[in-house]
PDB file of C-alpha atoms in Angstrom:
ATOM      1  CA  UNK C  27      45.856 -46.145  75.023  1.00 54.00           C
ATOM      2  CA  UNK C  28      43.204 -46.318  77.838  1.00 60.00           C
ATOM      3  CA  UNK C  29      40.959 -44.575  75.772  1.00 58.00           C
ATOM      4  CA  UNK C  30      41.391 -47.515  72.728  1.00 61.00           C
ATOM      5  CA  UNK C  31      41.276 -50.441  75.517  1.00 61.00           C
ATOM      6  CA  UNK C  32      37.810 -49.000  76.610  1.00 59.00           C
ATOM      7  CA  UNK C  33      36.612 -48.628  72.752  1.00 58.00           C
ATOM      8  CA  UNK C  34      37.751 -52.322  72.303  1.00 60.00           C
ATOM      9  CA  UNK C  35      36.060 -53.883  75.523  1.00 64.00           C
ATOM     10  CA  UNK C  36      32.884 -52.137  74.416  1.00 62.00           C
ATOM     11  CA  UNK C  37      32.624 -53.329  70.786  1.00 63.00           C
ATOM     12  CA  UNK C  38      33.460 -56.814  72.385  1.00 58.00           C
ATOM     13  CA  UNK C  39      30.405 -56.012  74.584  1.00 57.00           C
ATOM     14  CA  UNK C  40      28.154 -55.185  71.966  1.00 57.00           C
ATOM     15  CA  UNK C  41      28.688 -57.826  69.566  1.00 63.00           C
ATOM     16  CA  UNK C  42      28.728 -60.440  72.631  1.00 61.00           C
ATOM     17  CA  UNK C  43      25.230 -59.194  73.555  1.00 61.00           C
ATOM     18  CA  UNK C  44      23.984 -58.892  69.690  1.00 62.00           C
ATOM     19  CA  UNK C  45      25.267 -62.542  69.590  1.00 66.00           C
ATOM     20  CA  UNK C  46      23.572 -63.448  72.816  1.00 62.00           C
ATOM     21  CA  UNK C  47      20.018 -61.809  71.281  1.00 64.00           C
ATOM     22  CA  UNK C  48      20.277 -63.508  67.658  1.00 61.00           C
ATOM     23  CA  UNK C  49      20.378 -66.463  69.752  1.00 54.00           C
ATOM     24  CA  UNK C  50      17.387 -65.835  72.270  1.00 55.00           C
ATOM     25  CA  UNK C  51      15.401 -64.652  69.314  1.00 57.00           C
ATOM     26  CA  UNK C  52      16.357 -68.079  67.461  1.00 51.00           C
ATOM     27  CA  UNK C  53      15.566 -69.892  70.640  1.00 50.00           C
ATOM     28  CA  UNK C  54      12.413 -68.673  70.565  1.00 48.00           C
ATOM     29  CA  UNK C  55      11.297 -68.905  67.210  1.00 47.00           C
ATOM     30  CA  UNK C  56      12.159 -72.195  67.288  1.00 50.00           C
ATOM     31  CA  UNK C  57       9.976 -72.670  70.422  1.00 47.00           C
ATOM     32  CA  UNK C  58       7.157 -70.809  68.563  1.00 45.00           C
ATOM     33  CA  UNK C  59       7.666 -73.244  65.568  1.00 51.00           C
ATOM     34  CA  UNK C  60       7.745 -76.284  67.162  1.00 56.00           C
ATOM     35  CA  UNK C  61       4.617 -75.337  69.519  1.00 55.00           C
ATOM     36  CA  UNK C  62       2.746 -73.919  66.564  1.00 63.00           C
ATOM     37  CA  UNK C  63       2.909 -77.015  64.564  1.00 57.00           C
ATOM     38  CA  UNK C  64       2.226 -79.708  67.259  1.00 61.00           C
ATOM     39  CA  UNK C  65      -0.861 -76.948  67.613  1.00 70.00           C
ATOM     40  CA  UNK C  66      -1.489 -77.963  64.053  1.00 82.00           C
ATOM     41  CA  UNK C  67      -1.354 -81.432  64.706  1.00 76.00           C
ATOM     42  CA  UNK C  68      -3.710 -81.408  67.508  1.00 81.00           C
ATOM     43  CA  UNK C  69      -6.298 -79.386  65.418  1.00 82.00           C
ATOM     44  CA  UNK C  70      -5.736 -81.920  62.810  1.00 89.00           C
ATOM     45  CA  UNK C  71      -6.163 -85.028  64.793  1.00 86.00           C
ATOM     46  CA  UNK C  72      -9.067 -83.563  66.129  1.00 88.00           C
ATOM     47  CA  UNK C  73     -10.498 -82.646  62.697  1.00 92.00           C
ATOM     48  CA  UNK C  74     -10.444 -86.053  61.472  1.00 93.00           C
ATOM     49  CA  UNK C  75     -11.997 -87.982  64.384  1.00 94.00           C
ATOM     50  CA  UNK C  76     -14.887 -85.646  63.851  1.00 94.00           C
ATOM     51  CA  UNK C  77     -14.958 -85.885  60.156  1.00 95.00           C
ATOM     52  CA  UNK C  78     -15.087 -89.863  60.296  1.00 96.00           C
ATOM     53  CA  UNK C  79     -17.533 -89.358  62.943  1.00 96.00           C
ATOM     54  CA  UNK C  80     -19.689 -87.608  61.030  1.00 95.00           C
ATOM     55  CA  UNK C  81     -19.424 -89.652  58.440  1.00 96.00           C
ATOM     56  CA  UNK C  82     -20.271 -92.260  59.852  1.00 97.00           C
ATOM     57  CA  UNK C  83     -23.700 -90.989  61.724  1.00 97.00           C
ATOM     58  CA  UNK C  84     -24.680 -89.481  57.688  1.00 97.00           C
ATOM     59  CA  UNK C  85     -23.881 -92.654  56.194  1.00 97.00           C
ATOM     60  CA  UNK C  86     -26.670 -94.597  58.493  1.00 97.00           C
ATOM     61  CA  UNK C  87     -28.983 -91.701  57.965  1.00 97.00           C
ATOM     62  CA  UNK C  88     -28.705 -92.078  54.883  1.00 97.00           C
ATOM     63  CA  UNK C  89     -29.583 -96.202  55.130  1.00 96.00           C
ATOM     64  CA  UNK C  90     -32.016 -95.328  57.506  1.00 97.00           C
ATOM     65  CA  UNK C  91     -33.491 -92.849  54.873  1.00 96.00           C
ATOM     66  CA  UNK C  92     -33.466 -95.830  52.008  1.00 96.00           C
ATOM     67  CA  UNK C  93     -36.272 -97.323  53.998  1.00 94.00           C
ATOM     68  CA  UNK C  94     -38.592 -94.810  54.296  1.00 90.00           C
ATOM     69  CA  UNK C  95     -40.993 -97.299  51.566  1.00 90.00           C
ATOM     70  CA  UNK C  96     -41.029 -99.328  54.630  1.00 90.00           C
ATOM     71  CA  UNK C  97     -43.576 -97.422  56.460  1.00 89.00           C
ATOM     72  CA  UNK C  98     -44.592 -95.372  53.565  1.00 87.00           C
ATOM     73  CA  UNK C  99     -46.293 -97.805  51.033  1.00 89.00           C
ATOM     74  CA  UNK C 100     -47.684-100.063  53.199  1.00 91.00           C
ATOM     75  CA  UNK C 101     -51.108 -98.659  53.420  1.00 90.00           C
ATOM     76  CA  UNK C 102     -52.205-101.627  55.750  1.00 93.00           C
ATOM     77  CA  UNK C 103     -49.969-100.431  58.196  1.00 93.00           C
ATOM     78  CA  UNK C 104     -51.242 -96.849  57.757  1.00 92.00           C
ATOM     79  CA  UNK C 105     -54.594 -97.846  58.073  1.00 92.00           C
ATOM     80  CA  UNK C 106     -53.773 -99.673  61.281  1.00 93.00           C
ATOM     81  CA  UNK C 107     -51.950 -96.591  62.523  1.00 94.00           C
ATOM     82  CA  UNK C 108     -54.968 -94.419  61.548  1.00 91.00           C
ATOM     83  CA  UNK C 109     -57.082 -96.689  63.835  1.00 93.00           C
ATOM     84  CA  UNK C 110     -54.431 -96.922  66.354  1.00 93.00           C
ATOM     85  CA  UNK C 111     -54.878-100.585  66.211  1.00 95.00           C
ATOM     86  CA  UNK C 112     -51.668-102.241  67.746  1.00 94.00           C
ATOM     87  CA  UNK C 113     -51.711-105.653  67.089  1.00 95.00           C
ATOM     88  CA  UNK C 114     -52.524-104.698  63.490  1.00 95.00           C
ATOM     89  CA  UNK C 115     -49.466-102.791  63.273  1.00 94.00           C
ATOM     90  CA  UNK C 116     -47.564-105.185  64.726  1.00 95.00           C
ATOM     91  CA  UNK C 117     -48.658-107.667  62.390  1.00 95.00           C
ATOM     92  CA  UNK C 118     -47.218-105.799  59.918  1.00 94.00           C
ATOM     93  CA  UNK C 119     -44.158-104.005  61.312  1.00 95.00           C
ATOM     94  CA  UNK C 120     -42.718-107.329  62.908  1.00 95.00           C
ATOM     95  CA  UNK C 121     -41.406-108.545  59.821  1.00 95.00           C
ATOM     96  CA  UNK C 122     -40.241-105.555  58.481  1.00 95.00           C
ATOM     97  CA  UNK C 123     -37.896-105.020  62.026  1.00 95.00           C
ATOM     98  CA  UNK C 124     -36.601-108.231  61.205  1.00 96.00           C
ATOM     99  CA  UNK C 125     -35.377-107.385  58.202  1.00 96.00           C
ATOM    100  CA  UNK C 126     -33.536-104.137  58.951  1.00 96.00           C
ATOM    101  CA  UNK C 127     -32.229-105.482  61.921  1.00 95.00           C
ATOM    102  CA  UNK C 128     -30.231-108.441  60.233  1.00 95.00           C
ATOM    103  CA  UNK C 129     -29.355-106.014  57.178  1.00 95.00           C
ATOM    104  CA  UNK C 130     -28.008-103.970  60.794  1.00 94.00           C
ATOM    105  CA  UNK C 131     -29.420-101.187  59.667  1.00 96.00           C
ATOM    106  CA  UNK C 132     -31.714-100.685  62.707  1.00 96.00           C
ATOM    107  CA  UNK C 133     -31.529-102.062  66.391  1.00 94.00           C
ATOM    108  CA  UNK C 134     -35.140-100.832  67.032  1.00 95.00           C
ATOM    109  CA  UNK C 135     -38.238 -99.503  65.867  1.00 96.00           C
ATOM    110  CA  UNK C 136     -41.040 -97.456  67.249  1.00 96.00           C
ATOM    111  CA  UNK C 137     -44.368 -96.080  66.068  1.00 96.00           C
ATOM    112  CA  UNK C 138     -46.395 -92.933  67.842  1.00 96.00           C
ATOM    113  CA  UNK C 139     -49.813 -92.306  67.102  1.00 95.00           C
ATOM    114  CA  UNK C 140     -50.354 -88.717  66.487  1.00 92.00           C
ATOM    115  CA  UNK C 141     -51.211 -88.128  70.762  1.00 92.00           C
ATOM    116  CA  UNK C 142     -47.706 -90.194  71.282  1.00 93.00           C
ATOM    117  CA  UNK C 143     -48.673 -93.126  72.508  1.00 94.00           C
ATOM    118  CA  UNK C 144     -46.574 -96.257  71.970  1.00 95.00           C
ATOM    119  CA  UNK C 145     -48.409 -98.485  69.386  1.00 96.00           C
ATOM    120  CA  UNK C 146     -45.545-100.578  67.713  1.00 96.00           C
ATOM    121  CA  UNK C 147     -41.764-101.169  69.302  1.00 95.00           C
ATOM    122  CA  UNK C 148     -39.485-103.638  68.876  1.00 94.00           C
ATOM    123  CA  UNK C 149     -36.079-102.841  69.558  1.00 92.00           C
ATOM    124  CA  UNK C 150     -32.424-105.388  69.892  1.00 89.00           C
ATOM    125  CA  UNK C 151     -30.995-103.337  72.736  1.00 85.00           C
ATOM    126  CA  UNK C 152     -34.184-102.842  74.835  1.00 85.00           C
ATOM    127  CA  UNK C 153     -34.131 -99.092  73.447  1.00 84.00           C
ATOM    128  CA  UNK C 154     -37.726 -97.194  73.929  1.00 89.00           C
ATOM    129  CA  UNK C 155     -37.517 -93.529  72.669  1.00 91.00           C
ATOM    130  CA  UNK C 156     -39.014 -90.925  74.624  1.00 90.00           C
ATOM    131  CA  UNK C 157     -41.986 -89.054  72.523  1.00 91.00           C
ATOM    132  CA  UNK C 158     -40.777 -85.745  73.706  1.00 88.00           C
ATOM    133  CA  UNK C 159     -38.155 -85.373  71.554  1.00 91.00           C
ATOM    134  CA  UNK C 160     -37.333 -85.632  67.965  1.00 95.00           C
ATOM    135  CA  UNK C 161     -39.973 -88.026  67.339  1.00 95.00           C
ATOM    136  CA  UNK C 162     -42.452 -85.299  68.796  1.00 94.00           C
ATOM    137  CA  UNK C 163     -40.452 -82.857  66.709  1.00 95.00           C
ATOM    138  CA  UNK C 164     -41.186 -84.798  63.605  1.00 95.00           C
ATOM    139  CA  UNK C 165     -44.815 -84.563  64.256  1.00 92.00           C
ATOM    140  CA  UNK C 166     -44.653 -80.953  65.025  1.00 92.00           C
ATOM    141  CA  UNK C 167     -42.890 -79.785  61.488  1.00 93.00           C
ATOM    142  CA  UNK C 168     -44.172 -82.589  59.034  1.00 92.00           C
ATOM    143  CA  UNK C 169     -40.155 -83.280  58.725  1.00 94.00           C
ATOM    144  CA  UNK C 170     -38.236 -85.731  58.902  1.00 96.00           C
ATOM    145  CA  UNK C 171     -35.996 -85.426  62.350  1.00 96.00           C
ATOM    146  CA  UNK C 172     -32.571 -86.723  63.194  1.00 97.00           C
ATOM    147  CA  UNK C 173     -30.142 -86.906  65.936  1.00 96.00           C
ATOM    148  CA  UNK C 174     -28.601 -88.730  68.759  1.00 96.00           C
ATOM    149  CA  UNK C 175     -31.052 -88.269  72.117  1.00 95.00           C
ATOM    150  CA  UNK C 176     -31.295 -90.453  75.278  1.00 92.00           C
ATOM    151  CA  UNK C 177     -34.076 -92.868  75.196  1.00 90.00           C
ATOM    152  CA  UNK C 178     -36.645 -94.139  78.505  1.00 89.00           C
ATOM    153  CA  UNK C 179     -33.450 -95.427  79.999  1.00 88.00           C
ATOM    154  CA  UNK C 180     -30.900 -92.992  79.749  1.00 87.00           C
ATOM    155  CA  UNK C 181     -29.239 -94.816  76.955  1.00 89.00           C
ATOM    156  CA  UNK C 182     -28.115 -92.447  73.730  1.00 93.00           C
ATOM    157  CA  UNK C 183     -29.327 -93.732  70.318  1.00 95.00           C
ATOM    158  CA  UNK C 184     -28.999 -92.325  66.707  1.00 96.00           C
ATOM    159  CA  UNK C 185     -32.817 -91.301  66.094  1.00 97.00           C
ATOM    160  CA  UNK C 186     -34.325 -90.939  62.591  1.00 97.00           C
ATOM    161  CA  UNK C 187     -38.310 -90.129  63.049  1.00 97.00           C
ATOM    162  CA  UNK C 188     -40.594 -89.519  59.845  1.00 95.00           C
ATOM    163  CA  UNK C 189     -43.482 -88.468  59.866  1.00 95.00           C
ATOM    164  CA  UNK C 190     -46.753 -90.700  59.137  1.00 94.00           C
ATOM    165  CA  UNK C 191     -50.040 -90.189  57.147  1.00 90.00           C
ATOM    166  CA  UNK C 192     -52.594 -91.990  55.662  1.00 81.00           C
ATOM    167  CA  UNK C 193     -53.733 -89.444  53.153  1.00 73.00           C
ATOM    168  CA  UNK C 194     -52.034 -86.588  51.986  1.00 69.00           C
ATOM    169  CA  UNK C 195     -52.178 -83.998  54.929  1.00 68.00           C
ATOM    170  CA  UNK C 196     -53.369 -86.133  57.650  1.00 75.00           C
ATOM    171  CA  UNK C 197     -50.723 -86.576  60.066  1.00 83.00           C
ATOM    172  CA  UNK C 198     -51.489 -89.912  61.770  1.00 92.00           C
ATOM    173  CA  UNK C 199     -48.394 -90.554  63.438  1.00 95.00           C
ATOM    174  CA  UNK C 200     -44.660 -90.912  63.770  1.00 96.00           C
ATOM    175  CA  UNK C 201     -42.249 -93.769  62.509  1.00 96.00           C
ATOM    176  CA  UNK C 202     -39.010 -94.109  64.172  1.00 96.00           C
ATOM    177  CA  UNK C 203     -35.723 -96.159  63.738  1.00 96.00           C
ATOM    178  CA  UNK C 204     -32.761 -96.507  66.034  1.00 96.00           C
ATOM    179  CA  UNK C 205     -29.405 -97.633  65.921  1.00 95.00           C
ATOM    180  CA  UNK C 206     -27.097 -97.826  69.169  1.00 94.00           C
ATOM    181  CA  UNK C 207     -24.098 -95.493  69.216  1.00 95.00           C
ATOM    182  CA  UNK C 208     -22.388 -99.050  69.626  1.00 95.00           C
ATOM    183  CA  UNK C 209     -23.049 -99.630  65.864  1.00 95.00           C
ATOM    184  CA  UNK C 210     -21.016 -96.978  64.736  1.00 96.00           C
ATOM    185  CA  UNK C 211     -18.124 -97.085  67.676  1.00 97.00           C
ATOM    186  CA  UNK C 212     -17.101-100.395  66.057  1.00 97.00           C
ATOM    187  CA  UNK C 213     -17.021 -99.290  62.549  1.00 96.00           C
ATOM    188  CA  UNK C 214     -15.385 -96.409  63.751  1.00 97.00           C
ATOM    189  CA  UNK C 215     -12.881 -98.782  64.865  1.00 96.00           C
ATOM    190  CA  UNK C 216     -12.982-100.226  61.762  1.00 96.00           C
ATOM    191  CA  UNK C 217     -12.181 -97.806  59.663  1.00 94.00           C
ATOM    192  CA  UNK C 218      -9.750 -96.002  61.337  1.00 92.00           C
ATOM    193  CA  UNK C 219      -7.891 -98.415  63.923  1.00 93.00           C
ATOM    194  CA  UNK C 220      -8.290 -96.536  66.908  1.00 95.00           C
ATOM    195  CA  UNK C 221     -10.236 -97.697  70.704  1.00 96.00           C
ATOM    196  CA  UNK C 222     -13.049 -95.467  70.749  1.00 97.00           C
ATOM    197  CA  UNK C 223     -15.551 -94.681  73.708  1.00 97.00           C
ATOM    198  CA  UNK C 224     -18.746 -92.656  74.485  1.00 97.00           C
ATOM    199  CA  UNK C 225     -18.759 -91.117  78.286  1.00 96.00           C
ATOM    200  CA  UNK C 226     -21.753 -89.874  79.460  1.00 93.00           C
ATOM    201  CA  UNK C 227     -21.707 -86.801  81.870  1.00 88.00           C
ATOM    202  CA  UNK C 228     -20.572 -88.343  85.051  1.00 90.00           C
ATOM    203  CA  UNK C 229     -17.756 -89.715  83.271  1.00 90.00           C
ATOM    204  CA  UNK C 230     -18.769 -93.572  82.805  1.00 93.00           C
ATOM    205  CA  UNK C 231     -17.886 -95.526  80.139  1.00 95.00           C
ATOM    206  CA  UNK C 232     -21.288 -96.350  78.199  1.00 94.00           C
ATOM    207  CA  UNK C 233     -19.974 -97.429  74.841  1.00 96.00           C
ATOM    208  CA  UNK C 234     -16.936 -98.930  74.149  1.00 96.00           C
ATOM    209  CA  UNK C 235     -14.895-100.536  71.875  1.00 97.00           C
ATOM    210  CA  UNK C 236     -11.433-101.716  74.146  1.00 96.00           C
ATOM    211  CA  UNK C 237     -12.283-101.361  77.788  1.00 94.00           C
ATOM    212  CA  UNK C 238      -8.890-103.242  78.720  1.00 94.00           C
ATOM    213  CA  UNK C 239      -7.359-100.172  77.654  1.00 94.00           C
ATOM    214  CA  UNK C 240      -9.123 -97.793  78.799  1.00 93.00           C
ATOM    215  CA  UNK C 241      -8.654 -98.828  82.071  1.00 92.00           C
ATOM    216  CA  UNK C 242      -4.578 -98.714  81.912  1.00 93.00           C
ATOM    217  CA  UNK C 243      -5.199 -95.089  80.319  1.00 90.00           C
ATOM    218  CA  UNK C 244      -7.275 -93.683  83.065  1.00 85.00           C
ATOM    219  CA  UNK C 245      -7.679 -90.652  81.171  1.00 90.00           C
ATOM    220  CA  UNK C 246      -8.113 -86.974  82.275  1.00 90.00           C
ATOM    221  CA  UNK C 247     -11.224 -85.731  81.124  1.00 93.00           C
ATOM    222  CA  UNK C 248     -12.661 -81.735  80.176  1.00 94.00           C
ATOM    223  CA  UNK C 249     -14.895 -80.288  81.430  1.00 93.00           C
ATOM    224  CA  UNK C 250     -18.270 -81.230  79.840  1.00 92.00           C
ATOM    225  CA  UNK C 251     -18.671 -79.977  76.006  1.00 92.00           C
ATOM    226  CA  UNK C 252     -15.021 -79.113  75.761  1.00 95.00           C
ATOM    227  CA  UNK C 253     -12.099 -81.066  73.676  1.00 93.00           C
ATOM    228  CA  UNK C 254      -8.702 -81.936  75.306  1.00 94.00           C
ATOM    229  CA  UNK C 255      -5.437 -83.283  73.993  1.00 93.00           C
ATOM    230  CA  UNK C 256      -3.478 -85.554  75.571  1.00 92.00           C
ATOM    231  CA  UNK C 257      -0.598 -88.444  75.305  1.00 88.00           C
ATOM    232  CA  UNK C 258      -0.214 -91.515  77.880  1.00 90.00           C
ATOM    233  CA  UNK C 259       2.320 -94.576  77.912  1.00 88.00           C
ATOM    234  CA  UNK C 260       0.823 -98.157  78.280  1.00 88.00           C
ATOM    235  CA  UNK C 261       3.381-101.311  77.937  1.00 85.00           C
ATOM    236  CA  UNK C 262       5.980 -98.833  76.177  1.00 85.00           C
ATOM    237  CA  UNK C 263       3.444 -97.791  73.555  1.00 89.00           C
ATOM    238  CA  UNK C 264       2.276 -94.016  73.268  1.00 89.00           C
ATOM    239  CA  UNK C 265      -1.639 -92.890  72.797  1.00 92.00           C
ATOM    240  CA  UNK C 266      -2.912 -89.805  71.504  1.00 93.00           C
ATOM    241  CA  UNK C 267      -5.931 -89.530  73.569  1.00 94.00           C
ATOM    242  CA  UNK C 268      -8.243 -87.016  71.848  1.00 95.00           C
ATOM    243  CA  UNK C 269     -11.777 -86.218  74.235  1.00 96.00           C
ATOM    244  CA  UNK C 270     -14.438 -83.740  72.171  1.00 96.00           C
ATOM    245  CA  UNK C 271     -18.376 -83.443  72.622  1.00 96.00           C
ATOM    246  CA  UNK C 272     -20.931 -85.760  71.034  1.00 96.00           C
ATOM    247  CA  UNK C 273     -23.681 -83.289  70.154  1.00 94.00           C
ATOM    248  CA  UNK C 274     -27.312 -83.869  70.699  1.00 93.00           C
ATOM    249  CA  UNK C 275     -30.432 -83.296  68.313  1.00 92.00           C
ATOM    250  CA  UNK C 276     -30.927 -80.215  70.480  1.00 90.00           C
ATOM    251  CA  UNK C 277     -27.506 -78.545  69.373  1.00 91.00           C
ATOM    252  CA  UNK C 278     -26.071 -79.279  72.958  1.00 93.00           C
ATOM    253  CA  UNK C 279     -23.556 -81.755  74.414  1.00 95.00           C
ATOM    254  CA  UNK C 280     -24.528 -85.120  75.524  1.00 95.00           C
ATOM    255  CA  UNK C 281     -21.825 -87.225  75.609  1.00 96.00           C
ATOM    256  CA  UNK C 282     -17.646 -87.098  75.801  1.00 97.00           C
ATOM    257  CA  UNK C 283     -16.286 -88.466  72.720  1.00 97.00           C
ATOM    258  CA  UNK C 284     -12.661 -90.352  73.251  1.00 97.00           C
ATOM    259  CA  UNK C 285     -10.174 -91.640  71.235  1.00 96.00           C
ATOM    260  CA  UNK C 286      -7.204 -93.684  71.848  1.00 95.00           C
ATOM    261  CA  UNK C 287      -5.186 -94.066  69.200  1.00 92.00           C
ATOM    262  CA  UNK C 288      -1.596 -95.761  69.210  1.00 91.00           C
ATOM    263  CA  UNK C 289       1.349 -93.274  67.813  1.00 84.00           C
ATOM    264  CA  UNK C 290       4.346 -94.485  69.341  1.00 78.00           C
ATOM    265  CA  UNK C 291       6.342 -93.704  65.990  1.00 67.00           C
ATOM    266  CA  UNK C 292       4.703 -90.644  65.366  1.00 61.00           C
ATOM    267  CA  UNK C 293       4.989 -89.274  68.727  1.00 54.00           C
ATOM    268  CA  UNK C 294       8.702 -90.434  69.130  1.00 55.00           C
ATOM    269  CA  UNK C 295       9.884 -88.999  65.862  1.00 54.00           C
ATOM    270  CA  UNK C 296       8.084 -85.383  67.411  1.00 50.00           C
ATOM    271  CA  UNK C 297       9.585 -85.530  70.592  1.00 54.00           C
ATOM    272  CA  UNK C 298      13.202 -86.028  68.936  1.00 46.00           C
ATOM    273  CA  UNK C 299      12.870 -83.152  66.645  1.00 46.00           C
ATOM    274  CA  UNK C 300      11.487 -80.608  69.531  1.00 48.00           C
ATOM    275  CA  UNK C 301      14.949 -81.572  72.019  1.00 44.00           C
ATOM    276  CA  UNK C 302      17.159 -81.384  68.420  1.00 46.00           C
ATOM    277  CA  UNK C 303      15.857 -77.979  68.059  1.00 49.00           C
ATOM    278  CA  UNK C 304      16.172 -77.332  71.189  1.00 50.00           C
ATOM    279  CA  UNK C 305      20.169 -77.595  71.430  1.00 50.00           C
TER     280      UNK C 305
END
């Protein structure tokens, strides 16, 4: 009789601890489930903040690019440039800026002479690029050269820089258009809804599309070239804050990238299916 009470407790033993590990095991799956998809999520949201970023910096490339004729065929210009006569060039050029600029396909526009001096600028936002960079890199390869660089004042621009000549193998200069990151913050916004900003690397706010909000978000930012993920509350609303890198001509950080975008739905719908699965 003993012998059968001590056989029963232990198959009631067993089977209470195989019941107590199906459930730790489901526990956890479901922890591993719920923390691999908001993993998805995050590399998702990330993904397509830097695909319509992208998209975005190609697309005026690509209008900057159309214009090429506009230092290309006029051979007065060249001439002038050849000569490194200024006010020739800026006789010339003047009009030209004008035009871009209220087709906003430009904010400025530089010319180097082939030694990098300064012989034609006229720029919207005060911008001056800096020779050394991809303007002198344009030079250097016969290419033309792309890519968001700080200009005489610290301020980051999207650079396109072409190369110059007044007959076929004569370098004679460099011709360069800019466009503040501005520009494309708002049609950021545009397309997609969210508050976007551009931080330099002391953390200050340079571009910005909402600075109200920022403000009330007070985000907490990576360390400098990373990405981070986060969520804040403001007035009962949630934000996915999403920081990555803006990326220089050079290949290297030079700017925090930060979105804000509102997801209170999203993000409530989430949170209610992670404690569900957690009971």
């Amino acid at each position: 009789m003993n012998l059968f009470k001590l056989l029963k407790t232990r198959i009631v033993f067993v089977s209470a601890l195989s019941i107590l590990l199906i459930a730790v095991t489901l526990v956890v799956a479901g922890v591993l489930t719920r923390q691999e998809a908001e993993s998805r999520y995050q590399v998702e949201a990330f993904n397509g903040k830097r695909l319509l970023w992208d998209r975005i910096v190609d697309g005026q490339l690509k209008s900057m690019h159309a214009e090429l004729f506009s230092f290309t065929r006029n051979s007065i210009a060249m001439a002038a440039l050849s000569e490194s006569d200024g006010k020739a060039l800026s006789n010339q050029l003047q009009s030209t800026f004008n035009r871009l600029k209220a087709s906003q396909i430009i904010d400025g526009m530089q010319v180097f002479s082939a030694s990098g001096q300064v012989l034609f600028k006229s720029s919207v936002t005060g911008a001056e690029v800096v020779f050394a960079g991809v303007a002198q890199s344009s030079l250097a390869t016969g290419k033309i050269t792309t890519g968001i660089e700080k200009d005489r004042a610290g301020k980051l621009n999207l650079v396109f820089a072409l190369p110059l000549y007044n007959a076929p193998g004569s370098g004679v200069g460099v011709g360069v258009y800019t466009r503040s990151l501005q520009a494309l913050l708002d049609e950021f916004k545009r397309s997609e809804g969210s508050d976007v900003y551009i931080l330099n690397d002391n953390s200050k706010v340079i571009f910005s599309t909402n600075k109200e909000l920022f403000a009330q978000l007070t985000p907490s930012l990576p360390s400098f070239g990373e990405r981070k993920y986060q969520h804040y509350s403001v007035a009962n609303e949630a934000y996915a804050v999403l920081v990555q890198p803006v990326m220089g001509a050079d290949g290297r950080a030079v700017a925090h990238f930060l979105s804000a975008t509102e997801d209170t739905e999203s993000y409530t719908k989430r949170t209610n299916i992670q404690l569900y699965s957690s009971v």
